[in-house]
């Protein structure tokens, strides 16, 4: 049976990034209708420009691209959600080649078995001198690898948001394609 991926997000914290053809309308609508970070309220045009910049970072191969907006717009992290069929029986067999400036940390994914779900935390040094924190939340679910990759230069926001990122990843569901028709965040896998 064909499988689709359904991402259920909590819109108090996450804002879905639309397809490229909708970006201008989305940025304008979002800055006029949604809460803007109090430190940025005086310049909604700059916030809209930041939203467009985040949208340029969205991965078209992801099932969903989201902004983590704990303080309002424009957001503090970008989240890309993926799901792909896999033959892996354990995450221990998944090799990660992503560059890291310091050794990776493997963290527990709630109470789940580490061979079936884990969080990998890395920090990359950016060429211009800053750092980029990356969280990879990975789960094996019904023959699929479900992964949310969260990236932000704000390590504090990554740490504070970790429970929300874990919840988001845990709520990614695999369903038959007939039940996802019309879902904006559903995609066949």
mmCIF file of C-alpha atoms in Angstrom:
data_model
loop_
_atom_site.group_PDB
_atom_site.id
_atom_site.type_symbol
_atom_site.label_atom_id
_atom_site.label_comp_id
_atom_site.label_asym_id
_atom_site.label_seq_id
_atom_site.Cartn_x
_atom_site.Cartn_y
_atom_site.Cartn_z
ATOM 1 C CA UNK A 1 0.000 0.000 0.000
ATOM 2 C CA UNK A 2 1.448 3.435 -0.858
ATOM 3 C CA UNK A 3 2.547 5.350 2.228
ATOM 4 C CA UNK A 4 2.410 9.068 2.885
ATOM 5 C CA UNK A 5 3.961 11.101 5.639
ATOM 6 C CA UNK A 6 1.838 13.379 7.788
ATOM 7 C CA UNK A 7 3.447 16.066 9.923
ATOM 8 C CA UNK A 8 1.275 17.424 12.716
ATOM 9 C CA UNK A 9 2.665 20.668 14.029
ATOM 10 C CA UNK A 10 1.849 22.845 16.993
ATOM 11 C CA UNK A 11 1.269 26.243 15.405
ATOM 12 C CA UNK A 12 2.012 28.002 18.690
ATOM 13 C CA UNK A 13 5.691 27.231 18.042
ATOM 14 C CA UNK A 14 6.056 26.307 14.370
ATOM 15 C CA UNK A 15 5.196 28.036 11.112
ATOM 16 C CA UNK A 16 5.133 25.975 7.923
ATOM 17 C CA UNK A 17 7.198 27.347 5.038
ATOM 18 C CA UNK A 18 5.157 27.028 1.825
ATOM 19 C CA UNK A 19 6.217 26.114 -1.703
ATOM 20 C CA UNK A 20 8.470 28.615 -3.490
ATOM 21 C CA UNK A 21 5.570 30.023 -5.542
ATOM 22 C CA UNK A 22 3.774 31.092 -2.331
ATOM 23 C CA UNK A 23 6.693 32.739 -0.484
ATOM 24 C CA UNK A 24 5.922 36.412 -1.220
ATOM 25 C CA UNK A 25 2.259 36.101 -0.214
ATOM 26 C CA UNK A 26 3.209 34.024 2.848
ATOM 27 C CA UNK A 27 5.794 36.572 4.056
ATOM 28 C CA UNK A 28 3.366 39.481 3.635
ATOM 29 C CA UNK A 29 0.474 37.637 5.289
ATOM 30 C CA UNK A 30 2.605 36.344 8.159
ATOM 31 C CA UNK A 31 4.049 39.735 9.062
ATOM 32 C CA UNK A 32 0.609 41.360 9.006
ATOM 33 C CA UNK A 33 -1.286 38.611 10.877
ATOM 34 C CA UNK A 34 1.148 36.849 13.218
ATOM 35 C CA UNK A 35 3.073 37.883 16.312
ATOM 36 C CA UNK A 36 6.423 39.527 15.580
ATOM 37 C CA UNK A 37 9.307 39.243 18.057
ATOM 38 C CA UNK A 38 8.984 42.326 20.329
ATOM 39 C CA UNK A 39 12.568 43.321 19.484
ATOM 40 C CA UNK A 40 11.656 43.410 15.782
ATOM 41 C CA UNK A 41 8.133 44.929 15.793
ATOM 42 C CA UNK A 42 9.298 48.290 14.479
ATOM 43 C CA UNK A 43 10.391 46.900 11.116
ATOM 44 C CA UNK A 44 7.924 44.369 9.642
ATOM 45 C CA UNK A 45 9.516 44.763 6.190
ATOM 46 C CA UNK A 46 12.839 43.522 7.571
ATOM 47 C CA UNK A 47 11.009 40.629 9.245
ATOM 48 C CA UNK A 48 9.372 39.763 5.902
ATOM 49 C CA UNK A 49 12.831 39.853 4.277
ATOM 50 C CA UNK A 50 14.109 37.481 6.983
ATOM 51 C CA UNK A 51 11.162 35.135 6.325
ATOM 52 C CA UNK A 52 12.042 35.096 2.629
ATOM 53 C CA UNK A 53 15.655 34.351 3.590
ATOM 54 C CA UNK A 54 14.579 31.414 5.743
ATOM 55 C CA UNK A 55 12.417 30.169 2.885
ATOM 56 C CA UNK A 56 15.488 30.130 0.626
ATOM 57 C CA UNK A 57 17.059 27.675 3.084
ATOM 58 C CA UNK A 58 14.082 25.308 2.866
ATOM 59 C CA UNK A 59 14.924 21.923 1.387
ATOM 60 C CA UNK A 60 12.552 20.997 -1.439
ATOM 61 C CA UNK A 61 13.256 17.310 -0.719
ATOM 62 C CA UNK A 62 11.875 17.612 2.828
ATOM 63 C CA UNK A 63 8.366 16.460 3.670
ATOM 64 C CA UNK A 64 7.942 19.744 5.554
ATOM 65 C CA UNK A 65 10.014 22.844 6.245
ATOM 66 C CA UNK A 66 9.138 24.827 9.344
ATOM 67 C CA UNK A 67 10.278 27.835 11.311
ATOM 68 C CA UNK A 68 10.601 27.538 15.078
ATOM 69 C CA UNK A 69 9.134 30.808 16.376
ATOM 70 C CA UNK A 70 9.177 30.796 20.203
ATOM 71 C CA UNK A 71 9.459 34.605 20.366
ATOM 72 C CA UNK A 72 7.360 35.387 17.300
ATOM 73 C CA UNK A 73 8.525 36.082 13.788
ATOM 74 C CA UNK A 74 10.951 35.780 12.061
ATOM 75 C CA UNK A 75 11.884 32.631 13.980
ATOM 76 C CA UNK A 76 14.925 31.190 15.719
ATOM 77 C CA UNK A 77 15.533 27.922 13.850
ATOM 78 C CA UNK A 78 14.649 26.146 10.646
ATOM 79 C CA UNK A 79 13.299 22.599 10.861
ATOM 80 C CA UNK A 80 13.282 20.212 7.893
ATOM 81 C CA UNK A 81 11.365 16.945 8.263
ATOM 82 C CA UNK A 82 12.210 13.892 6.157
ATOM 83 C CA UNK A 83 10.891 10.355 5.865
ATOM 84 C CA UNK A 84 12.249 7.663 3.602
ATOM 85 C CA UNK A 85 11.862 3.899 3.337
ATOM 86 C CA UNK A 86 14.778 2.019 4.856
ATOM 87 C CA UNK A 87 16.002 -1.499 5.457
ATOM 88 C CA UNK A 88 17.756 -0.463 8.673
ATOM 89 C CA UNK A 89 16.884 -2.506 11.746
ATOM 90 C CA UNK A 90 18.928 -0.257 14.053
ATOM 91 C CA UNK A 91 20.111 3.349 13.976
ATOM 92 C CA UNK A 92 23.507 1.991 15.049
ATOM 93 C CA UNK A 93 23.929 0.965 11.395
ATOM 94 C CA UNK A 94 23.310 4.514 10.112
ATOM 95 C CA UNK A 95 26.564 6.343 9.391
ATOM 96 C CA UNK A 96 26.521 10.124 9.670
ATOM 97 C CA UNK A 97 29.106 12.043 7.630
ATOM 98 C CA UNK A 98 27.959 15.571 8.477
ATOM 99 C CA UNK A 99 30.875 17.838 9.403
ATOM 100 C CA UNK A 100 31.190 18.887 13.035
ATOM 101 C CA UNK A 101 33.544 21.282 14.808
ATOM 102 C CA UNK A 102 33.297 19.430 18.118
ATOM 103 C CA UNK A 103 32.494 15.766 18.775
ATOM 104 C CA UNK A 104 28.857 14.856 18.304
ATOM 105 C CA UNK A 105 26.680 14.039 21.230
ATOM 106 C CA UNK A 106 24.094 11.304 20.990
ATOM 107 C CA UNK A 107 21.159 12.038 23.273
ATOM 108 C CA UNK A 108 18.165 9.900 24.229
ATOM 109 C CA UNK A 109 14.886 10.397 22.383
ATOM 110 C CA UNK A 110 12.541 10.289 25.354
ATOM 111 C CA UNK A 111 12.228 6.796 26.766
ATOM 112 C CA UNK A 112 12.687 5.107 23.385
ATOM 113 C CA UNK A 113 15.371 2.494 22.704
ATOM 114 C CA UNK A 114 18.484 4.263 21.357
ATOM 115 C CA UNK A 115 18.711 1.800 18.463
ATOM 116 C CA UNK A 116 15.235 2.932 17.311
ATOM 117 C CA UNK A 117 15.275 6.654 18.150
ATOM 118 C CA UNK A 118 17.994 9.139 19.004
ATOM 119 C CA UNK A 119 19.027 12.770 18.871
ATOM 120 C CA UNK A 120 22.401 13.767 17.471
ATOM 121 C CA UNK A 121 23.699 17.177 18.503
ATOM 122 C CA UNK A 122 26.493 18.861 16.545
ATOM 123 C CA UNK A 123 28.035 22.281 16.215
ATOM 124 C CA UNK A 124 29.599 23.546 13.010
ATOM 125 C CA UNK A 125 31.971 26.500 12.794
ATOM 126 C CA UNK A 126 30.770 28.916 10.106
ATOM 127 C CA UNK A 127 33.269 30.543 7.703
ATOM 128 C CA UNK A 128 32.284 34.032 8.890
ATOM 129 C CA UNK A 129 33.128 33.117 12.477
ATOM 130 C CA UNK A 130 29.811 32.162 14.071
ATOM 131 C CA UNK A 131 28.531 28.717 14.923
ATOM 132 C CA UNK A 132 25.563 26.703 13.731
ATOM 133 C CA UNK A 133 23.954 24.240 16.093
ATOM 134 C CA UNK A 134 22.285 21.228 14.500
ATOM 135 C CA UNK A 135 19.968 18.668 16.036
ATOM 136 C CA UNK A 136 19.106 15.500 14.107
ATOM 137 C CA UNK A 137 16.115 13.753 15.639
ATOM 138 C CA UNK A 138 15.902 10.269 14.139
ATOM 139 C CA UNK A 139 13.343 7.466 14.496
ATOM 140 C CA UNK A 140 12.819 4.150 12.778
ATOM 141 C CA UNK A 141 9.089 3.742 12.153
ATOM 142 C CA UNK A 142 7.451 0.934 10.173
ATOM 143 C CA UNK A 143 10.331 0.493 7.719
ATOM 144 C CA UNK A 144 10.998 4.225 7.380
ATOM 145 C CA UNK A 145 13.646 6.568 8.726
ATOM 146 C CA UNK A 146 11.903 9.668 10.049
ATOM 147 C CA UNK A 147 14.268 12.561 10.681
ATOM 148 C CA UNK A 148 13.865 16.187 11.699
ATOM 149 C CA UNK A 149 16.929 18.364 11.217
ATOM 150 C CA UNK A 150 16.892 21.572 13.243
ATOM 151 C CA UNK A 151 19.501 24.258 12.571
ATOM 152 C CA UNK A 152 20.101 27.543 14.345
ATOM 153 C CA UNK A 153 22.914 29.891 15.292
ATOM 154 C CA UNK A 154 21.141 30.294 18.666
ATOM 155 C CA UNK A 155 22.272 27.337 20.766
ATOM 156 C CA UNK A 156 20.042 28.521 23.625
ATOM 157 C CA UNK A 157 16.957 28.269 21.419
ATOM 158 C CA UNK A 158 17.967 24.770 20.273
ATOM 159 C CA UNK A 159 18.283 23.637 23.880
ATOM 160 C CA UNK A 160 15.059 25.296 25.006
ATOM 161 C CA UNK A 161 13.183 23.934 21.982
ATOM 162 C CA UNK A 162 14.439 20.348 22.269
ATOM 163 C CA UNK A 163 11.249 19.052 23.955
ATOM 164 C CA UNK A 164 9.158 20.659 21.192
ATOM 165 C CA UNK A 165 11.379 19.247 18.434
ATOM 166 C CA UNK A 166 11.135 15.812 20.060
ATOM 167 C CA UNK A 167 7.344 16.079 20.224
ATOM 168 C CA UNK A 168 7.167 17.222 16.589
ATOM 169 C CA UNK A 169 9.300 14.285 15.416
ATOM 170 C CA UNK A 170 7.342 11.809 17.535
ATOM 171 C CA UNK A 171 4.123 13.050 15.901
ATOM 172 C CA UNK A 172 5.262 12.381 12.322
ATOM 173 C CA UNK A 173 2.945 9.632 11.114
ATOM 174 C CA UNK A 174 3.009 7.213 8.208
ATOM 175 C CA UNK A 175 -0.462 6.749 6.739
ATOM 176 C CA UNK A 176 -1.978 5.333 3.573
ATOM 177 C CA UNK A 177 -2.122 7.921 0.787
ATOM 178 C CA UNK A 178 -5.918 7.993 0.587
ATOM 179 C CA UNK A 179 -6.131 9.558 4.065
ATOM 180 C CA UNK A 180 -3.736 12.454 3.282
ATOM 181 C CA UNK A 181 -5.491 13.931 0.273
ATOM 182 C CA UNK A 182 -5.678 17.678 0.698
ATOM 183 C CA UNK A 183 -3.185 17.718 3.598
ATOM 184 C CA UNK A 184 -0.700 20.571 3.097
ATOM 185 C CA UNK A 185 2.070 18.737 4.933
ATOM 186 C CA UNK A 186 1.456 15.223 3.597
ATOM 187 C CA UNK A 187 3.864 13.776 1.059
ATOM 188 C CA UNK A 188 4.291 10.327 -0.432
ATOM 189 C CA UNK A 189 7.312 8.369 0.694
#
